[in-house]
PDB file of C-alpha atoms in Angstrom:
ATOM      1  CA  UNK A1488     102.345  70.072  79.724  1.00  0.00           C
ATOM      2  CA  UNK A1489      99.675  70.424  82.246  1.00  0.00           C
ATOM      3  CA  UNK A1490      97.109  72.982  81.687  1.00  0.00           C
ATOM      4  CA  UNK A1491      95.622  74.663  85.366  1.00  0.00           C
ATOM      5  CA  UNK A1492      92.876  76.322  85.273  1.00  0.00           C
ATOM      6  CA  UNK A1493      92.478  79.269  87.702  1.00  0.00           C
ATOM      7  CA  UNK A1494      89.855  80.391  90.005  1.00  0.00           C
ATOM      8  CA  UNK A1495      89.040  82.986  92.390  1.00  0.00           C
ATOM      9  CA  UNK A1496      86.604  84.727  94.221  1.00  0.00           C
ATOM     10  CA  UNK A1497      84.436  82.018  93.377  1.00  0.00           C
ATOM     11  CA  UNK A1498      84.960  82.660  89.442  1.00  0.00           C
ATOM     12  CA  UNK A1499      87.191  80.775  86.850  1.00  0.00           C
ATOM     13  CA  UNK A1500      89.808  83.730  85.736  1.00  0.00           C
ATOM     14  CA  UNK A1501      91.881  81.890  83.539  1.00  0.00           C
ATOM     15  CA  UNK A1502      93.777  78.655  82.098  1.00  0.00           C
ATOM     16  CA  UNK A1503      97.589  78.259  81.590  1.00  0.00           C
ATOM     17  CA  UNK A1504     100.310  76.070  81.701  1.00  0.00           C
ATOM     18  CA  UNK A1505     102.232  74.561  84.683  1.00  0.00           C
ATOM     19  CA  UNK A1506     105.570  76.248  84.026  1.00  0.00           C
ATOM     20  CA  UNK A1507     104.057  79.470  83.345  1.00  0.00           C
ATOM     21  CA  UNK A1508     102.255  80.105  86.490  1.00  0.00           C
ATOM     22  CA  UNK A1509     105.281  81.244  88.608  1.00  0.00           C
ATOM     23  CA  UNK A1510     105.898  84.110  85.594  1.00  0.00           C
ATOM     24  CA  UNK A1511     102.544  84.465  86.373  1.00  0.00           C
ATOM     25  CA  UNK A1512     102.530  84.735  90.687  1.00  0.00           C
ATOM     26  CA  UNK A1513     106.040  86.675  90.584  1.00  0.00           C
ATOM     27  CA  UNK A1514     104.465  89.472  87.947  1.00  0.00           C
ATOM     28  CA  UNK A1515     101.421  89.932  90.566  1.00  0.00           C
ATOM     29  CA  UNK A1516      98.340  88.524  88.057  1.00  0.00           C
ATOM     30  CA  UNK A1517      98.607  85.314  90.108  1.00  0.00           C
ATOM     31  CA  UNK A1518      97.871  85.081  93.909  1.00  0.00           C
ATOM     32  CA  UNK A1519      99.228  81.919  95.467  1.00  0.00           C
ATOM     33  CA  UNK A1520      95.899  81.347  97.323  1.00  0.00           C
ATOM     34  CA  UNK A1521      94.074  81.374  94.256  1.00  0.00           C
ATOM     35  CA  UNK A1522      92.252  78.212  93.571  1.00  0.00           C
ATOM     36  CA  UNK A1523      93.883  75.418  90.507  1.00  0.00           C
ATOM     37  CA  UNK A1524      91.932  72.586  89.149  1.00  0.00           C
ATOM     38  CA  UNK A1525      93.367  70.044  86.468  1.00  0.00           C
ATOM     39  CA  UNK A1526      92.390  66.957  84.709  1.00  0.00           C
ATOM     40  CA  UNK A1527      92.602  64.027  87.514  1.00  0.00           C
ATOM     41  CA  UNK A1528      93.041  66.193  90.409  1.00  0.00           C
ATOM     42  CA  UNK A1529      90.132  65.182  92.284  1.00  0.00           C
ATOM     43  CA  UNK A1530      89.376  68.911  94.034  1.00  0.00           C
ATOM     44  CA  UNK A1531      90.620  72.606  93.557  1.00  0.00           C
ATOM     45  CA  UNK A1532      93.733  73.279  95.266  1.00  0.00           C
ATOM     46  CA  UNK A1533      95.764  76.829  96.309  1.00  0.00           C
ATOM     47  CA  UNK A1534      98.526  77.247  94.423  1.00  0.00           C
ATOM     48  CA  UNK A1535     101.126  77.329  97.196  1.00  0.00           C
ATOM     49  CA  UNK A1536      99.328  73.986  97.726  1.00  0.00           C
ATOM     50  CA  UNK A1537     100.743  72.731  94.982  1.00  0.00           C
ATOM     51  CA  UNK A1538     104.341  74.333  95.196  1.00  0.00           C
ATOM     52  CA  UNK A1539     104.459  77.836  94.123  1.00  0.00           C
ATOM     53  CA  UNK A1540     106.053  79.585  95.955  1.00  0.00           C
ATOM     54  CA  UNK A1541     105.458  83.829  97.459  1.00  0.00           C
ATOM     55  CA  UNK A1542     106.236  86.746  94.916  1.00  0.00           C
ATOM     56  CA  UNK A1543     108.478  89.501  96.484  1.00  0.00           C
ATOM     57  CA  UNK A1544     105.834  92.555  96.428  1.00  0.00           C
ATOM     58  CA  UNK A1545     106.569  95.690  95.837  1.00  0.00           C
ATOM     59  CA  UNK A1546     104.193  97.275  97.947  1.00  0.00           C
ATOM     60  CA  UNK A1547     100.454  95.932  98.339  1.00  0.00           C
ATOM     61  CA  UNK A1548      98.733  98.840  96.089  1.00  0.00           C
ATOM     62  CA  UNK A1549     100.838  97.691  92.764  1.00  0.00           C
ATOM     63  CA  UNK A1550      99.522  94.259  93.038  1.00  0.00           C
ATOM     64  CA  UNK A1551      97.893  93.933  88.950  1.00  0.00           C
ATOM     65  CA  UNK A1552      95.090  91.587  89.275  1.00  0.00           C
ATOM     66  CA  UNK A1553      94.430  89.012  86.808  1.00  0.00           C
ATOM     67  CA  UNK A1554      92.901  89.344  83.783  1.00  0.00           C
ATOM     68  CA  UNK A1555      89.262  87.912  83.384  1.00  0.00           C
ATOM     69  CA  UNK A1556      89.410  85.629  80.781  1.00  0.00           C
ATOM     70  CA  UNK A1557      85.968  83.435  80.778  1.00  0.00           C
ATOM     71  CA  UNK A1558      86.740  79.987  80.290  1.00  0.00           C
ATOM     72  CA  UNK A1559      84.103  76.946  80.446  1.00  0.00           C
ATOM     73  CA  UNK A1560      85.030  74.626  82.119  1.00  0.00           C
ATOM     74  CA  UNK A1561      85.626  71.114  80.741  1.00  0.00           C
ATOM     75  CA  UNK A1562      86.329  67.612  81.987  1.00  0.00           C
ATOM     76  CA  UNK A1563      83.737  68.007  85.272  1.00  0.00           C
ATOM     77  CA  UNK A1564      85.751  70.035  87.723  1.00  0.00           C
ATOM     78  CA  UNK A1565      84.512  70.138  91.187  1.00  0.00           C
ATOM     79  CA  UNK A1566      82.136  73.192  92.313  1.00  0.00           C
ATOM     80  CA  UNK A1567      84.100  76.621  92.989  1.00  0.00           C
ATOM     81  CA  UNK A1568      85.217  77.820  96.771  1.00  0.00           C
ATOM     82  CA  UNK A1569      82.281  79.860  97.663  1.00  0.00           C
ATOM     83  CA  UNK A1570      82.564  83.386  98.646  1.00  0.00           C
ATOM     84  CA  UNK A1571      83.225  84.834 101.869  1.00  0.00           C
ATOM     85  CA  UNK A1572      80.592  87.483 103.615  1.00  0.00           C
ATOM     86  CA  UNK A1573      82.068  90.554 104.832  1.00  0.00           C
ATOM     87  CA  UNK A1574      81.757  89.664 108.479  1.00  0.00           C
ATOM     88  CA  UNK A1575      83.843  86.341 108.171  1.00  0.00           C
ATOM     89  CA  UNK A1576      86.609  88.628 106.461  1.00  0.00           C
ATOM     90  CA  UNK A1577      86.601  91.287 109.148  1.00  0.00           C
ATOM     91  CA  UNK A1578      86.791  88.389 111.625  1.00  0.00           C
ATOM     92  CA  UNK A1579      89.493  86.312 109.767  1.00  0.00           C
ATOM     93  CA  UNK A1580      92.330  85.537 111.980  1.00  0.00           C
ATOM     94  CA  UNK A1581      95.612  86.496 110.451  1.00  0.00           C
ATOM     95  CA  UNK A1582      98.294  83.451 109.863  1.00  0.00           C
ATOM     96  CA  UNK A1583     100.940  83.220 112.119  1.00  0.00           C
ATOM     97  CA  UNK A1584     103.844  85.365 112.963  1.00  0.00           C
ATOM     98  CA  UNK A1585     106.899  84.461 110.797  1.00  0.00           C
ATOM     99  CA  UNK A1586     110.034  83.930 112.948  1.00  0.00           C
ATOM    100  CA  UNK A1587     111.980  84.787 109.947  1.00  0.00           C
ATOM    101  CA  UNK A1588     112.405  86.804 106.782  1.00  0.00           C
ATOM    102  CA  UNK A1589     111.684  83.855 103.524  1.00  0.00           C
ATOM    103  CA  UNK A1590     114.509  85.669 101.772  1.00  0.00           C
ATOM    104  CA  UNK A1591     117.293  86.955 103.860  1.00  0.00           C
ATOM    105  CA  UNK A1592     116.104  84.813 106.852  1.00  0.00           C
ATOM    106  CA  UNK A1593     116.724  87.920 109.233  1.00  0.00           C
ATOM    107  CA  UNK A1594     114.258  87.089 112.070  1.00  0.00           C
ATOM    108  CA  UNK A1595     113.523  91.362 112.811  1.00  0.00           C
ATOM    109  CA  UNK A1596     110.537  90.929 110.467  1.00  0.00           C
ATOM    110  CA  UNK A1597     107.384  93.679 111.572  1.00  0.00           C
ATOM    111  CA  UNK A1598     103.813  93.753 110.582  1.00  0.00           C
ATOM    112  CA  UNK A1599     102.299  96.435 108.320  1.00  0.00           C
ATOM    113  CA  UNK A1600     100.421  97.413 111.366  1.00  0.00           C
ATOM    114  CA  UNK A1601     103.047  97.778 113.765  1.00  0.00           C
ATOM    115  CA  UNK A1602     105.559 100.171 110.941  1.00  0.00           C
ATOM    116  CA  UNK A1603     101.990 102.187 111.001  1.00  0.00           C
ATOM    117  CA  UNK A1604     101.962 102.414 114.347  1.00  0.00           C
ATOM    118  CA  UNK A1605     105.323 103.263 115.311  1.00  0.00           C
ATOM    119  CA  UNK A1606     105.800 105.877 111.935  1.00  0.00           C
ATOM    120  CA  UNK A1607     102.635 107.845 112.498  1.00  0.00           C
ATOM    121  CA  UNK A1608     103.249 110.488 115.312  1.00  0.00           C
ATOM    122  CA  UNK A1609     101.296 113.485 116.259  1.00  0.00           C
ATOM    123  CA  UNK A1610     103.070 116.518 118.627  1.00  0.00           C
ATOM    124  CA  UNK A1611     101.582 119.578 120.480  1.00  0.00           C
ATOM    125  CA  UNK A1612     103.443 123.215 120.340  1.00  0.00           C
ATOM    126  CA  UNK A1613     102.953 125.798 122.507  1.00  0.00           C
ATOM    127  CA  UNK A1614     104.199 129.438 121.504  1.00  0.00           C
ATOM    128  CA  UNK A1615     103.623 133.036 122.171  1.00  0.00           C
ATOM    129  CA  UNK A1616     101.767 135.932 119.289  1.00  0.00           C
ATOM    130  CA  UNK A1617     103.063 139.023 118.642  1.00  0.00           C
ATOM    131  CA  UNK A1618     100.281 140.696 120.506  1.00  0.00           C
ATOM    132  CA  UNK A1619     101.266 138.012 124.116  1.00  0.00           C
ATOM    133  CA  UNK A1620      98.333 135.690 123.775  1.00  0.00           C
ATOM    134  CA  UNK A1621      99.745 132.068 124.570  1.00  0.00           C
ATOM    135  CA  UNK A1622      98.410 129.566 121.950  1.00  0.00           C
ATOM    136  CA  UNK A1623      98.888 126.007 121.122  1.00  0.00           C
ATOM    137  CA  UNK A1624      99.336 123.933 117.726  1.00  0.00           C
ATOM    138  CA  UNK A1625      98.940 120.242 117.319  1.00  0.00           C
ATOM    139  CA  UNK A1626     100.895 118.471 114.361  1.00  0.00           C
ATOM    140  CA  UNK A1627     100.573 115.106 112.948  1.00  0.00           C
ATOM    141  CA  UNK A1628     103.160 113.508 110.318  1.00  0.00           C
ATOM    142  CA  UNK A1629     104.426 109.649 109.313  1.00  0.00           C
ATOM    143  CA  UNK A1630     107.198 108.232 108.461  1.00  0.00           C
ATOM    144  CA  UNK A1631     107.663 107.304 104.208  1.00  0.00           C
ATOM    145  CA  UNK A1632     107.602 103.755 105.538  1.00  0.00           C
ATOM    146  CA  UNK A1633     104.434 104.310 107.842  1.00  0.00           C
ATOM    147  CA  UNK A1634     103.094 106.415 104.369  1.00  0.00           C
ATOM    148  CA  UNK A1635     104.131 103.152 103.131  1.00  0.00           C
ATOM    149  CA  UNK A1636     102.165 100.798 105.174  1.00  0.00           C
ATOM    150  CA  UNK A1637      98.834 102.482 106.165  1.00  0.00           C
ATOM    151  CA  UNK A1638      95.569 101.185 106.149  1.00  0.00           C
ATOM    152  CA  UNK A1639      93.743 101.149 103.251  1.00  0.00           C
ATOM    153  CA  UNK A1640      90.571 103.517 102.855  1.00  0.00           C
ATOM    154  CA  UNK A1641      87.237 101.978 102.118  1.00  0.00           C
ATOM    155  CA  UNK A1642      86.650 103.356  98.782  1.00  0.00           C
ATOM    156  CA  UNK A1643      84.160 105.414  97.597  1.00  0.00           C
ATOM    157  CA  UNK A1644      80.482 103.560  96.312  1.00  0.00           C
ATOM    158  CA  UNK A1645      78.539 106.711  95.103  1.00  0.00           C
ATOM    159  CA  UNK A1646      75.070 104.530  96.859  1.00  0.00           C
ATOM    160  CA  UNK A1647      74.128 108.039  98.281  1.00  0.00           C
ATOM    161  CA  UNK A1648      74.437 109.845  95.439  1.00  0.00           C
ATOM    162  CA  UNK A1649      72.753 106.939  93.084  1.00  0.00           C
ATOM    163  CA  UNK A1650      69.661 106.711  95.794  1.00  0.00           C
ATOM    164  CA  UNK A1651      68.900 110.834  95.406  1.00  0.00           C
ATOM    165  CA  UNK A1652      69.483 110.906  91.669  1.00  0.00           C
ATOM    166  CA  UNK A1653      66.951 108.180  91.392  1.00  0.00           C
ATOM    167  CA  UNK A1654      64.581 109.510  93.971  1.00  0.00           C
ATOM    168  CA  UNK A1655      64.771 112.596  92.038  1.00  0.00           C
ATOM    169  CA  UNK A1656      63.648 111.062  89.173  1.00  0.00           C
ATOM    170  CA  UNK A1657      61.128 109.293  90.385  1.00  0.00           C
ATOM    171  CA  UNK A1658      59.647 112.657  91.730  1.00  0.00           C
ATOM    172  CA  UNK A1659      60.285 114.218  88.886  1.00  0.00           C
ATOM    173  CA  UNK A1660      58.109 111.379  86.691  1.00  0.00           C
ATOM    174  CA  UNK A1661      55.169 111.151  89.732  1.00  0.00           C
ATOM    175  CA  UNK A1662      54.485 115.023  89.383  1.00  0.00           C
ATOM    176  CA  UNK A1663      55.437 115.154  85.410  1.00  0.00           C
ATOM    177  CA  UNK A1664      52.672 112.170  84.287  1.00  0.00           C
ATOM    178  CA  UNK A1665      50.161 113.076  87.340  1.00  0.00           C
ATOM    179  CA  UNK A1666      49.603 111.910  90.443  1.00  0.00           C
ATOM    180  CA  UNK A1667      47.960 108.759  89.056  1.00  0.00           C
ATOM    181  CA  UNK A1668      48.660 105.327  88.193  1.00  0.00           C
ATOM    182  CA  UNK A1669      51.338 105.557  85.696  1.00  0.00           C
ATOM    183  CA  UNK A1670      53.105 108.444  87.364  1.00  0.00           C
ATOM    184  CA  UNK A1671      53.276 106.644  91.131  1.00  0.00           C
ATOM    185  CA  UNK A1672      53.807 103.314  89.312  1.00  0.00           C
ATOM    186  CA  UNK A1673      57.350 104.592  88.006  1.00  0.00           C
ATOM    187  CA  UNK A1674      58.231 106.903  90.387  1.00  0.00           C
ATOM    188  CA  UNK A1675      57.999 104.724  92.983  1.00  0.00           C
ATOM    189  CA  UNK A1676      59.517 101.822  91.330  1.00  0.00           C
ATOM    190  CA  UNK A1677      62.505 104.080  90.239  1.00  0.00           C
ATOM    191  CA  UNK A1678      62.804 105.140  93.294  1.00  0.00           C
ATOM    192  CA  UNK A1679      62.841 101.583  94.523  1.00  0.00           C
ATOM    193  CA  UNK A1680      65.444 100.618  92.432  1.00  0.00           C
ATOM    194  CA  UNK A1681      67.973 103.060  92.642  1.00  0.00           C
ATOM    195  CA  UNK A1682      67.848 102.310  96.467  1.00  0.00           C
ATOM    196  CA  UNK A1683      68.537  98.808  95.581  1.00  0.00           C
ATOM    197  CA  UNK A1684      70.910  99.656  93.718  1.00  0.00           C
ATOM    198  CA  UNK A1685      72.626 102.195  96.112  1.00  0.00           C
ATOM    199  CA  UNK A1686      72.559  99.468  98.535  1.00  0.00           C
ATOM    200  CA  UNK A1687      74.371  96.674  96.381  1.00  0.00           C
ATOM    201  CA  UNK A1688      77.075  99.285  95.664  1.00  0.00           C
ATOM    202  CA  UNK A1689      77.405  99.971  99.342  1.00  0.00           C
ATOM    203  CA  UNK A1690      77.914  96.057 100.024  1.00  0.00           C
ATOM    204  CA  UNK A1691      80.105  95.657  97.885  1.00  0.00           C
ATOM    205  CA  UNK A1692      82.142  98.593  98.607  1.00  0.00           C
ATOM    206  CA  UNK A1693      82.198  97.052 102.160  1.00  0.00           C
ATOM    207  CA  UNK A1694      83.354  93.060 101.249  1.00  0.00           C
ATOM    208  CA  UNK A1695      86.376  94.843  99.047  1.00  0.00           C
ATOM    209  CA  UNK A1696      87.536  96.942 101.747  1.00  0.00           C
ATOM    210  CA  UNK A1697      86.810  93.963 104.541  1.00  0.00           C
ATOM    211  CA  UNK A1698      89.833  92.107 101.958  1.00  0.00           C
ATOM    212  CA  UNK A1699      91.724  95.041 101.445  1.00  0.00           C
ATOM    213  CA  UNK A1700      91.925  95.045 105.653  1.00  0.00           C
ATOM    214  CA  UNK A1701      92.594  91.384 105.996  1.00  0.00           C
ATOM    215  CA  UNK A1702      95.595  91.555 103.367  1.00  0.00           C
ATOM    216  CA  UNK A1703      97.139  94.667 105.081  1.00  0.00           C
ATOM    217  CA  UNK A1704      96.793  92.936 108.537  1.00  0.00           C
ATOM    218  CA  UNK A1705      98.368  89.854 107.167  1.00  0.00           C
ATOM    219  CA  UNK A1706     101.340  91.774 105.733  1.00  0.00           C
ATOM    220  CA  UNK A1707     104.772  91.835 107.068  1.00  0.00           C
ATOM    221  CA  UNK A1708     108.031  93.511 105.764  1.00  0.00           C
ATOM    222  CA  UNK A1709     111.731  92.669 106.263  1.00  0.00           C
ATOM    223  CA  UNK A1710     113.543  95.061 107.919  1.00  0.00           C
ATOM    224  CA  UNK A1711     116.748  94.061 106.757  1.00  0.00           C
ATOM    225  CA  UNK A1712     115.714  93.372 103.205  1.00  0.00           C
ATOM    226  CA  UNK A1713     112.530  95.051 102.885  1.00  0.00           C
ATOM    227  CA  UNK A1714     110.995  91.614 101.375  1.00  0.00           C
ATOM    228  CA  UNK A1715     107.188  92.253 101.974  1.00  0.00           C
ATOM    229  CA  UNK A1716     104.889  89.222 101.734  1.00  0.00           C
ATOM    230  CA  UNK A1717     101.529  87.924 103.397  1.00  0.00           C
ATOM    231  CA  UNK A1718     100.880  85.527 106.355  1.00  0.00           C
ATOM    232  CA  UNK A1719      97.098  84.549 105.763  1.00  0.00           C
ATOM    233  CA  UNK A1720      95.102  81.867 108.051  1.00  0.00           C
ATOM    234  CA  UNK A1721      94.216  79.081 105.621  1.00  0.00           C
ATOM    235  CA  UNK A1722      90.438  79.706 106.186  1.00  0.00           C
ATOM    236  CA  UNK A1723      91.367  82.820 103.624  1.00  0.00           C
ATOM    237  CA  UNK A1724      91.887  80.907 100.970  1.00  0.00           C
ATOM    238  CA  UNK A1725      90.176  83.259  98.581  1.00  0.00           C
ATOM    239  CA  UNK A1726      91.620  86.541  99.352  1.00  0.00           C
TER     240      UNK A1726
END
């Protein structure tokens, strides 16, 4: 039996058999663009490359992600996909439109960002007080299936609050061990650092969300079926 092994995001995540990987894609720990190498294949492939075929999701959020299991490579596999910035994500085209739904082949198939669109509504009131004054009232609501479907948020990266707690610190060290050598020395590098830091955290808070956006504008749901799957321009090969 052949033995894959399994990258993404530039890293190896795993090695398992063939007739295991489909378990694997249908259960959500597998993506079909992630990358497979085996002995004699002379480059990494996608997975749908190679046959395997779309799991019917859920909904996007439920998605588990693989685990990490670190696995050296052996028999000279060729280098690893490298990473995309967050610019090329946020200017990934998405694939193209289906004409049809993969399971029920119903061809009134909508985008995530369309059933967003046409779910979330907001609506003005005007009424009358007790005492005769004329006021107004604006109210916003969505659909469960626009609820469903909305963006994702970028998620929180705590660089703000990482930067002061280290700038505090180094303040706190400059005016605890004097106003000398040693105290500007490690105030100022601590303070140095946990900018750095705050800044990496910020980055990468950014290139998640950038692929949380591309999946959820390359998502599309059956509206006969309610089949949701992906449509993804090959370029985004390691979303």
């Amino acid at each position: 039996m052949s033995m894959y092994k399994i990258a993404r995001q530039g890293q190896i995540i795993g090695e398992y058999e063939a007739r295991s990987i489909q378990q694997l894609i249908d259960s959500g720990n597998l993506l079909v663009t992630d990358h497979a190498w085996a002995s004699g294949m002379e480059g990494w492939k996608q997975l749908k490359e190679l046959g395997f075929a779309l799991p019917v999701l859920a909904a996007p959020s439920r998605s588990v992600p693989a685990p990490f299991i670190q696995v050296q490579p052996t028999g000279g596999p060729p280098p690893l996909p490298a990473e995309l910035t967050v610019d090329e994500w946020r200017a990934m085209p998405e694939g193209s439109v289906p004409a049809s739904c993969a399971k029920c082949a119903s061809p009134d198939v909508r985008s995530f960002g369309i059933l967003y669109q046409q779910g979330a509504h907001t609506s003005t009131s005007v009424g009358m007080t007790l005492s005769g004054q004329v006021g107004g009232m604006v109210t916003s609501g969505q659909t469960h299936l626009a609820s469903a479907t909305q963006p994702p948020a970028r998620g929180s990266d705590g660089a703000a609050v990482l930067i002061l707690f280290g700038m505090l610190i180094g303040l706190v060290l400059f005016f605890t061990l004097g106003m000398g050598f040693l105290g500007g020395f490690l105030g100022v590098g601590i303070s140095i650092g946990a900018i750095y830091l705050g800044i990496l955290s910020s980055n990468s808070a950014d290139l998640e969300h950038a692929k949380q956006m591309y999946r959820w504008r390359s998502s599309w749901c059956c509206m006969k079926c309610g089949y949701r799957f992906m449509s993804m321009h090959p370029k985004a090969g390691r979303v």
